[in-house]
CSV table of C-alpha atoms in Angstrom, one decimal:
chain,number,residue,atom,x,y,z
E,879,MET,CA,-0.4,-1.9,19.7
E,880,SER,CA,1.6,-1.7,16.5
E,881,VAL,CA,4.3,0.8,15.8
E,882,GLY,CA,2.0,3.0,13.7
E,883,ASP,CA,-1.1,3.0,15.9
E,884,ASN,CA,-0.2,6.4,17.4
E,885,ASP,CA,-0.1,8.0,14.1
E,886,ARG,CA,-3.6,6.3,13.4
E,887,VAL,CA,-5.2,8.1,16.4
E,888,PRO,CA,-7.2,11.1,14.9
E,889,PRO,CA,-5.2,14.3,15.1
E,890,GLU,CA,-6.3,16.7,17.7
E,891,SER,CA,-7.4,20.4,17.5
E,892,LEU,CA,-4.2,22.4,17.7
E,893,PRO,CA,-5.8,25.4,19.7
E,894,THR,CA,-7.1,22.9,22.1
E,895,VAL,CA,-3.8,21.0,22.6
E,896,LEU,CA,-1.9,24.4,23.0
E,897,ASN,CA,-4.4,25.5,25.6
E,898,SER,CA,-3.7,22.4,27.6
E,899,LEU,CA,0.1,23.0,27.3
E,900,ARG,CA,-0.6,26.6,28.5
E,901,SER,CA,-1.9,25.1,31.8
E,902,THR,CA,1.3,23.2,32.4
E,903,LEU,CA,3.6,26.0,31.3
E,904,LEU,CA,2.0,28.1,33.8
E,905,ASP,CA,2.1,25.6,36.7
E,906,PRO,CA,5.4,26.1,38.5
E,907,ASP,CA,4.9,23.0,40.7
E,908,ARG,CA,4.3,20.6,37.6
E,909,LEU,CA,6.5,22.1,34.9
E,910,VAL,CA,9.9,20.6,34.5
E,911,ARG,CA,11.0,21.8,31.1
E,912,ALA,CA,9.5,22.6,27.9
E,913,VAL,CA,11.0,23.0,24.4
E,914,ALA,CA,9.5,24.4,21.2
E,915,SER,CA,11.4,23.9,18.0
E,916,GLY,CA,10.9,23.4,14.3
E,917,ARG,CA,8.4,25.3,12.1
E,918,ARG,CA,5.0,24.7,10.6
E,919,ARG,CA,4.4,24.7,7.0
E,920,GLY,CA,4.6,28.0,5.4
E,921,ALA,CA,5.6,29.8,8.5
E,922,VAL,CA,8.8,30.6,10.3
E,923,PRO,CA,9.0,31.3,14.3
E,924,HIS,CA,11.0,34.3,15.5
E,925,TYR,CA,13.5,31.9,17.2
E,926,ARG,CA,14.6,28.5,16.0
E,927,ARG,CA,14.1,27.2,19.6
E,928,THR,CA,12.6,28.3,22.8
E,929,GLU,CA,12.9,26.7,26.2
E,930,LEU,CA,10.9,27.4,29.3
E,931,ARG,CA,11.1,26.3,33.0
E,932,TRP,CA,10.5,27.9,36.4
E,933,VAL,CA,13.5,29.0,38.5
E,934,ASP,CA,14.1,30.4,41.9
E,935,LEU,CA,15.9,33.7,42.2
E,936,ARG,CA,16.6,35.9,45.0
E,937,ALA,CA,13.6,38.1,44.1
E,938,GLY,CA,11.5,34.9,44.0
E,939,ARG,CA,10.1,32.4,41.7
E,940,ARG,CA,10.2,33.4,37.8
E,941,LEU,CA,9.4,31.7,34.5
E,942,GLN,CA,12.8,31.4,32.7
E,943,ILE,CA,12.4,31.7,28.8
E,944,VAL,CA,15.4,31.0,26.8
E,945,THR,CA,15.3,31.7,23.1
E,946,PHE,CA,17.8,30.5,20.6
E,947,ASP,CA,18.8,32.2,17.2
E,948,SER,CA,21.2,30.7,14.8
E,949,THR,CA,24.3,31.9,16.9
E,950,GLN,CA,23.4,32.7,20.5
E,951,SER,CA,21.0,32.3,23.4
E,952,PHE,CA,18.7,35.0,25.2
E,953,THR,CA,17.5,34.5,28.7
E,954,THR,CA,14.5,36.2,30.2
E,955,ASN,CA,13.2,35.7,33.6
E,956,VAL,CA,9.5,36.7,34.0
E,957,GLU,CA,7.5,37.5,37.0
E,958,PRO,CA,4.5,35.2,37.7
E,959,ALA,CA,2.2,38.1,37.0
E,960,ALA,CA,3.5,38.6,33.5
E,961,ALA,CA,3.9,34.7,32.8
E,962,PRO,CA,0.4,34.4,31.0
E,963,GLU,CA,1.2,37.0,28.5
E,964,ALA,CA,4.7,35.6,28.0
E,965,VAL,CA,3.6,32.1,27.5
E,966,ALA,CA,0.9,33.3,25.1
E,967,ALA,CA,3.5,35.0,23.1
E,968,VAL,CA,5.6,31.8,22.7
E,969,LEU,CA,2.4,29.7,21.9
E,970,ASP,CA,1.5,32.1,19.1
E,971,GLN,CA,4.7,31.3,17.4
E,972,PRO,CA,4.4,28.9,14.5
E,973,TYR,CA,6.5,26.2,16.1
E,974,GLY,CA,6.2,22.7,14.6
E,975,ASN,CA,7.1,20.7,17.7
E,976,TRP,CA,6.6,21.0,21.3
E,977,HIS,CA,8.1,18.7,24.0
E,978,VAL,CA,6.8,19.3,27.4
E,979,ASP,CA,8.0,17.4,30.5
E,980,SER,CA,6.0,17.7,33.8
E,981,THR,CA,6.2,16.0,37.0
E,982,ASP,CA,3.5,13.4,35.8
E,983,GLU,CA,3.8,13.1,32.1
E,984,SER,CA,5.9,13.9,28.9
E,985,VAL,CA,3.8,15.2,26.1
E,986,GLN,CA,5.2,15.6,22.4
E,987,VAL,CA,3.2,17.5,20.0
E,988,ARG,CA,3.8,17.6,16.1
E,989,VAL,CA,1.8,20.0,14.1
E,990,THR,CA,0.7,18.3,10.8
E,991,LYS,CA,0.8,19.8,7.3
E,992,LYS,CA,-2.9,20.4,7.7
E,993,GLY,CA,-2.5,22.4,11.1
E,994,ALA,CA,-3.7,19.8,13.3
E,995,ALA,CA,-1.9,18.3,16.3
E,996,GLN,CA,-0.5,14.9,16.5
E,997,VAL,CA,0.0,14.2,20.2
E,998,HIS,CA,2.0,11.5,22.1
E,999,ARG,CA,1.6,11.3,25.8
E,1000,ALA,CA,3.5,8.9,28.2
E,1001,PRO,CA,3.6,8.8,32.1
E,1002,ALA,CA,6.9,10.4,33.5
E,1003,PRO,CA,9.2,8.8,35.7
E,1004,GLN,CA,9.3,10.1,39.1
E,1005,ARG,CA,11.7,13.1,39.1
E,1006,ASP,CA,12.7,16.0,41.3
E,1007,VAL,CA,12.3,19.6,39.6
E,1008,GLU,CA,15.5,21.6,39.4
E,1009,ARG,CA,14.8,25.3,40.2
E,1010,GLN,CA,18.4,26.7,40.6
E,1011,HIS,CA,18.9,29.5,38.2
E,1012,ASP,CA,22.6,28.6,37.4
E,1013,ARG,CA,22.2,24.9,37.5
E,1014,THR,CA,24.4,22.8,35.3
E,1015,LYS,CA,22.4,21.5,32.3
E,1016,ALA,CA,21.1,18.1,32.9
E,1017,ARG,CA,23.0,15.8,30.4
E,1018,MET,CA,21.5,12.6,29.0
E,1019,LEU,CA,24.5,10.7,29.9
E,1020,ASP,CA,26.5,11.7,33.1
E,1021,ALA,CA,30.1,12.6,32.6
E,1022,SER,CA,31.2,10.0,35.1
E,1023,HIS,CA,29.7,7.1,33.0
E,1024,PRO,CA,32.5,4.6,32.3
E,1025,PHE,CA,31.8,4.5,28.5
E,1026,LEU,CA,33.0,8.2,28.3
E,1027,HIS,CA,36.1,7.5,30.2
E,1028,ALA,CA,36.9,4.4,27.9
E,1029,VAL,CA,36.7,6.2,24.8
E,1030,GLY,CA,38.7,9.2,26.0
E,1031,ILE,CA,35.9,11.9,26.3
E,1032,SER,CA,36.2,12.2,30.1
E,1033,ASP,CA,39.3,11.7,32.5
E,1034,ALA,CA,39.6,9.3,35.4
E,1035,GLU,CA,37.8,11.8,37.6
E,1036,GLY,CA,34.7,11.7,35.4
E,1037,ARG,CA,35.4,15.3,34.1
E,1038,ILE,CA,34.9,16.2,30.4
E,1039,LYS,CA,38.2,16.8,28.8
E,1040,PRO,CA,38.3,20.3,27.3
E,1041,SER,CA,39.5,18.9,24.0
E,1042,ARG,CA,36.4,16.4,23.8
E,1043,SER,CA,33.7,18.8,24.8
E,1044,ALA,CA,32.5,19.1,21.3
E,1045,LYS,CA,32.2,15.3,20.9
E,1046,TYR,CA,30.3,15.1,24.5
E,1047,ARG,CA,27.9,17.6,23.3
E,1048,GLN,CA,27.4,15.7,20.0
E,1049,VAL,CA,26.7,12.5,22.2
E,1050,ASP,CA,24.2,14.4,24.4
E,1051,GLU,CA,22.3,15.9,21.5
E,1052,PHE,CA,22.2,12.7,19.5
E,1053,LEU,CA,20.4,11.1,22.7
E,1054,ARG,CA,18.1,13.9,22.9
E,1055,ALA,CA,16.9,13.1,19.3
E,1056,PHE,CA,16.8,9.4,19.9
E,1057,ALA,CA,14.9,9.7,23.2
E,1058,PRO,CA,11.5,10.7,21.6
E,1059,THR,CA,11.4,7.6,19.4
E,1060,MET,CA,12.1,5.1,22.2
E,1061,ASP,CA,8.3,4.7,22.8
E,1062,ASP,CA,8.1,3.7,19.1
E,1063,VAL,CA,11.0,1.2,19.6
E,1064,LEU,CA,9.5,-0.3,22.7
E,1065,ARG,CA,6.0,-0.8,21.0
E,1066,ALA,CA,7.8,-2.5,18.0
E,1067,ALA,CA,9.7,-4.8,20.4
E,1068,ALA,CA,6.4,-5.7,22.1
E,1069,GLY,CA,8.0,-6.9,25.2
E,1070,GLU,CA,11.0,-8.6,23.4
E,1071,THR,CA,14.7,-7.5,23.6
E,1072,VAL,CA,15.1,-4.2,21.8
E,1073,ARG,CA,17.4,-4.8,18.7
E,1074,LEU,CA,19.5,-1.8,17.5
E,1075,VAL,CA,21.8,-1.8,14.3
E,1076,ASP,CA,24.5,0.7,13.5
E,1077,LEU,CA,25.2,0.3,9.8
E,1078,GLY,CA,28.7,1.7,8.8
E,1079,CYS,CA,29.4,2.1,12.7
E,1080,GLY,CA,33.2,3.0,12.4
E,1081,ASN,CA,34.2,3.5,16.1
E,1082,ALA,CA,30.6,3.6,17.1
E,1083,TYR,CA,30.8,6.4,19.5
E,1084,LEU,CA,27.1,7.4,19.4
E,1085,THR,CA,25.8,3.6,19.5
E,1086,PHE,CA,27.8,2.9,22.5
E,1087,ALA,CA,26.3,6.1,23.9
E,1088,VAL,CA,22.8,4.7,23.3
E,1089,ARG,CA,23.7,1.4,24.8
E,1090,ALA,CA,25.0,3.5,28.0
E,1091,TRP,CA,21.8,5.5,28.1
E,1092,LEU,CA,19.5,2.5,27.8
E,1093,ASP,CA,21.2,1.1,31.0
E,1094,GLN,CA,19.4,3.8,32.9
E,1095,ARG,CA,16.0,2.3,31.5
E,1096,PRO,CA,15.2,-0.8,33.6
E,1097,ASP,CA,12.1,-1.4,31.6
E,1098,SER,CA,14.1,-2.7,28.4
E,1099,LYS,CA,16.7,-5.1,27.4
E,1100,VAL,CA,18.7,-4.4,24.4
E,1101,GLU,CA,21.1,-5.9,21.9
E,1102,VAL,CA,23.2,-3.7,19.6
E,1103,THR,CA,24.9,-4.9,16.4
E,1104,GLY,CA,27.4,-2.9,14.6
E,1105,ILE,CA,28.4,-3.3,10.9
E,1106,ASP,CA,31.4,-1.8,9.4
E,1107,VAL,CA,33.5,-2.9,6.4
E,1108,LYS,CA,36.8,-2.5,8.4
E,1109,GLU,CA,38.2,-5.2,10.5
E,1110,GLN,CA,40.0,-2.7,12.6
E,1111,SER,CA,36.7,-1.2,13.6
E,1112,ARG,CA,35.1,-4.7,14.5
E,1113,ALA,CA,38.2,-5.8,16.6
E,1114,ARG,CA,38.2,-2.2,18.4
E,1115,ASN,CA,34.6,-2.1,19.1
E,1116,GLU,CA,34.3,-5.7,20.3
E,1117,ALA,CA,37.2,-5.1,22.7
E,1118,LEU,CA,35.5,-1.9,24.0
E,1119,ALA,CA,32.3,-3.8,24.6
E,1120,ALA,CA,34.1,-6.4,26.5
E,1121,GLN,CA,35.9,-3.8,28.6
E,1122,LEU,CA,32.6,-2.3,29.6
E,1123,GLY,CA,31.0,-5.6,30.3
E,1124,TRP,CA,28.7,-5.4,27.4
E,1125,ALA,CA,30.0,-8.3,25.3
E,1126,SER,CA,26.8,-10.3,25.8
E,1127,THR,CA,24.6,-7.6,24.5
E,1128,MET,CA,26.9,-5.9,21.8
E,1129,SER,CA,28.2,-7.5,18.7
E,1130,PHE,CA,30.0,-6.4,15.6
E,1131,GLY,CA,30.5,-7.8,12.2
E,1132,ARG,CA,32.6,-6.9,9.0
E,1133,SER,CA,30.6,-6.4,6.1
E,1134,THR,CA,29.5,-3.8,3.4
E,1135,ILE,CA,26.2,-2.2,4.3
E,1136,ASP,CA,24.3,-3.4,1.3
E,1137,ALA,CA,25.4,-7.0,2.1
E,1138,ALA,CA,24.4,-6.8,5.7
E,1139,GLU,CA,22.1,-9.7,7.1
E,1140,LEU,CA,20.4,-10.1,10.3
E,1141,VAL,CA,18.7,-13.0,11.8
E,1142,ASP,CA,15.7,-10.9,13.2
E,1143,ARG,CA,14.4,-7.6,12.2
E,1144,PRO,CA,15.8,-4.5,14.0
E,1145,HIS,CA,13.8,-2.1,15.9
E,1146,GLY,CA,16.0,0.7,15.3
E,1147,VAL,CA,18.7,1.3,12.6
E,1148,PHE,CA,21.4,4.0,12.8
E,1149,ALA,CA,23.6,5.3,10.1
E,1150,LEU,CA,25.7,8.1,11.5
E,1151,HIS,CA,28.1,10.0,9.1
E,1152,ALA,CA,28.2,7.1,6.6
E,1153,CYS,CA,29.9,8.9,3.7
E,1154,ASP,CA,28.1,9.8,0.6
E,1155,THR,CA,25.9,7.0,-0.8
E,1156,ALA,CA,26.7,4.8,2.3
E,1157,THR,CA,24.0,6.7,3.9
E,1158,ASP,CA,21.6,5.6,1.0
E,1159,ASP,CA,22.8,2.0,1.4
E,1160,ALA,CA,21.9,2.2,5.1
E,1161,LEU,CA,18.6,3.9,4.7
E,1162,ALA,CA,17.8,1.3,1.8
E,1163,ARG,CA,18.6,-1.7,4.2
E,1164,ALA,CA,16.6,-0.1,7.0
E,1165,VAL,CA,13.5,0.3,4.7
E,1166,GLN,CA,13.9,-3.2,3.4
E,1167,TRP,CA,14.0,-4.6,6.9
E,1168,GLN,CA,10.8,-2.3,7.6
E,1169,ALA,CA,12.8,-0.9,10.7
E,1170,PRO,CA,10.2,1.0,12.8
E,1171,VAL,CA,12.9,3.8,13.7
E,1172,ILE,CA,15.7,5.0,11.5
E,1173,LEU,CA,18.2,7.9,12.4
E,1174,ALA,CA,20.6,8.9,9.9
E,1175,ALA,CA,23.2,11.5,10.0
E,1176,PRO,CA,24.5,12.2,6.4
E,1177,CYS,CA,28.0,13.0,5.4
E,1178,CYS,CA,29.6,14.0,2.2
E,1179,HIS,CA,27.0,14.5,-0.4
E,1180,HIS,CA,28.9,13.8,-3.6
E,1181,ASP,CA,26.5,12.0,-5.7
E,1182,LEU,CA,23.9,14.6,-6.5
E,1183,GLN,CA,26.9,17.2,-6.7
E,1184,ARG,CA,28.5,15.2,-9.5
E,1185,GLN,CA,25.0,14.9,-11.3
E,1186,LEU,CA,24.5,18.6,-11.0
E,1187,SER,CA,27.8,19.6,-12.1
E,1188,GLY,CA,27.5,17.6,-15.3
E,1189,ALA,CA,24.1,19.1,-16.2
E,1190,ALA,CA,24.0,20.9,-19.5
E,1191,HIS,CA,21.7,23.6,-18.0
E,1192,TRP,CA,19.7,24.2,-14.9
E,1193,PRO,CA,16.0,24.9,-15.0
E,1194,GLY,CA,14.4,28.4,-14.9
E,1195,PRO,CA,16.4,31.1,-13.0
E,1196,TYR,CA,18.5,28.5,-10.9
E,1197,GLY,CA,21.4,28.8,-13.1
E,1198,MET,CA,22.6,31.5,-10.7
E,1199,LEU,CA,23.4,28.7,-8.1
E,1200,ALA,CA,25.5,26.7,-10.8
E,1201,ARG,CA,28.0,29.6,-11.3
E,1202,GLN,CA,29.8,29.3,-7.9
E,1203,GLY,CA,30.8,26.0,-7.0
E,1204,ILE,CA,30.2,26.3,-3.3
E,1205,LEU,CA,26.7,27.3,-3.7
E,1206,ARG,CA,26.1,24.5,-6.2
E,1207,GLU,CA,27.5,22.1,-3.5
E,1208,ARG,CA,25.3,23.5,-0.7
E,1209,PHE,CA,22.2,23.2,-2.9
E,1210,ALA,CA,23.1,19.6,-3.8
E,1211,ASP,CA,23.5,18.8,-0.2
E,1212,VAL,CA,20.0,20.3,0.7
E,1213,MET,CA,18.5,18.5,-2.4
E,1214,THR,CA,20.0,15.1,-1.6
E,1215,ASP,CA,18.4,15.1,2.0
E,1216,ALA,CA,15.1,16.6,0.8
E,1217,LEU,CA,14.8,13.8,-1.6
E,1218,ARG,CA,15.8,11.1,0.9
E,1219,ALA,CA,13.1,12.5,3.3
E,1220,SER,CA,10.5,12.4,0.5
E,1221,ILE,CA,11.3,8.6,-0.3
E,1222,LEU,CA,11.0,7.6,3.3
E,1223,ARG,CA,7.8,9.4,3.5
E,1224,ILE,CA,6.4,7.7,0.3
E,1225,LEU,CA,7.5,4.3,1.7
E,1226,GLY,CA,5.5,4.7,4.9
E,1227,TYR,CA,7.7,6.6,7.3
E,1228,ARG,CA,6.9,9.9,9.4
E,1229,VAL,CA,10.3,12.0,8.9
E,1230,ASP,CA,11.8,14.9,10.8
E,1231,VAL,CA,14.9,16.6,9.3
E,1232,MET,CA,16.5,18.4,12.1
E,1233,GLU,CA,19.7,19.9,13.4
E,1234,PHE,CA,21.0,17.7,16.3
E,1235,VAL,CA,24.0,19.6,17.3
E,1236,ASP,CA,25.0,23.3,16.5
E,1237,SER,CA,27.0,23.8,13.5
E,1238,VAL,CA,29.8,25.5,15.7
E,1239,HIS,CA,30.5,22.0,17.0
E,1240,THR,CA,30.4,19.9,13.8
E,1241,PRO,CA,29.3,20.7,10.1
E,1242,ARG,CA,27.8,17.2,9.8
E,1243,ASN,CA,24.8,18.2,12.0
E,1244,THR,CA,21.8,17.4,9.9
E,1245,LEU,CA,19.7,14.3,11.2
E,1246,LEU,CA,17.0,12.4,9.4
E,1247,ARG,CA,14.6,10.7,12.1
E,1248,ALA,CA,12.0,8.5,10.7
E,1249,VAL,CA,9.4,6.5,12.5
E,1250,ARG,CA,7.5,3.9,10.4
E,1251,THR,CA,3.7,4.3,10.3
E,1252,GLY,CA,2.9,2.0,7.4
E,1253,GLY,CA,0.3,4.5,6.2
E,1254,GLU,CA,-0.2,5.6,2.6
E,1255,PRO,CA,1.9,8.8,1.6
E,1256,PRO,CA,-0.2,12.0,0.8
E,1257,ALA,CA,-0.6,12.2,-2.9
E,1258,GLU,CA,1.4,15.7,-3.0
E,1259,VAL,CA,4.5,14.0,-1.6
E,1260,VAL,CA,4.5,11.6,-4.4
E,1261,THR,CA,3.9,14.4,-6.9
E,1262,GLU,CA,6.5,16.7,-5.5
E,1263,TYR,CA,9.2,13.9,-5.5
E,1264,SER,CA,8.3,12.9,-9.2
E,1265,ARG,CA,8.4,16.7,-10.3
E,1266,MET,CA,11.7,17.4,-8.6
E,1267,ILE,CA,13.7,14.7,-10.2
E,1268,GLU,CA,12.2,15.1,-13.5
E,1269,MET,CA,12.9,19.0,-13.4
E,1270,TRP,CA,16.4,18.6,-12.3
E,1271,GLY,CA,17.2,15.4,-14.3
E,1272,VAL,CA,18.7,13.7,-11.2
E,1273,ARG,CA,18.5,10.0,-10.1
E,1274,PRO,CA,19.0,10.0,-6.3
E,1275,ALA,CA,21.0,6.9,-5.2
E,1276,LEU,CA,18.4,6.1,-2.6
E,1277,GLY,CA,15.7,6.0,-5.2
E,1278,GLN,CA,17.8,3.7,-7.3
E,1279,ARG,CA,18.3,1.3,-4.3
E,1280,LEU,CA,14.7,1.2,-3.6
E,1281,LYS,CA,13.3,1.3,-7.2
E,1282,ARG,CA,11.2,-1.8,-6.7
E,1283,GLU,CA,9.6,-0.5,-3.4
E,1284,LEU,CA,8.9,2.8,-5.0
E,1285,MET,CA,7.4,1.3,-8.1
E,1286,THR,CA,5.0,-0.9,-5.8
E,1287,ALA,CA,4.1,2.6,-4.3
E,1288,GLY,CA,3.2,3.7,-7.7
E,1289,LEU,CA,6.1,5.6,-8.8
E,1290,ASP,CA,7.3,4.8,-12.3
E,1291,ILE,CA,11.1,5.6,-12.0
């Protein structure tokens, strides 16, 4: 099966899929954990995220529903008799994504623009179901892992240092964002060694974390390559890889991103907090390699900020955004990532733009998660992109780097 085959499977009826999820959510012996997030086109759910699991309290078993707004969470423990009504209320919310883990399978549901359900199902590993009400949240990477101690996130006893708790949470949330793409990576690898590349890796915290997490998966062999322009980063990362016993499966090179060359096509490319147009360099290289999976956490969006600051006028009523520098900068940030996502969609990727860690922990918390399908882009995506750059008179860096590819896709830029 090729990397895009799952996306060629006809979408399923959303009401039918949600009804099948309902039976899992209401089964206290099967449900491990369910998460609803994102939003559907033209609709916004009451909460940005909802989590469900069954817990055992002194009063008996309850369905625990945790909802998250932009600043805090709210927990409700629902009696079994009231659970069907509570679950129905959550399913009625216009969430764009569902991830449901049960004792026998993991199901991911993405609602398409047309309101259908794109469903990915995979057998679940054998696992016990935690029912304690006050359990410690299961982390993707245990605090005792040697990697976390080697980089100073945990102490010698395997306890997370208070001063490094935000970094630990960032590692955990990034792994949660990466995990749903692992099946796409494995399909692309087709039994070969999985090849991952970190462009502009710096100290490569998150890529070392991926390497550590993959150690827990006996079904895959992995090779990780880090590219950075600084010799200091290369030397430091190679020493750390040797210290952890990964020298044979991790390598680091000194190069600019746009000059990076690989012997074989990577199955996954990361670009994590590459500054300004370095993110565009990384996205462009990943697209040119036809990487099956791309994860990019952008940083420092100066390019369009400069272009918009120098504009003689802004279209329509949007001039009110130009009067205040901070609003103009924030608008440019959003426009930059929206255009990046559109370019990736035009060039054959399915793209999610998501918050991968709460802004209270880091302001650099947007993640572009792209999976290559190889399909033709919807006509409206091409039209929206063309109209946007024409209306604002901007030339996105990624568009310039992929000019030939976009022209092949029918865009005259």
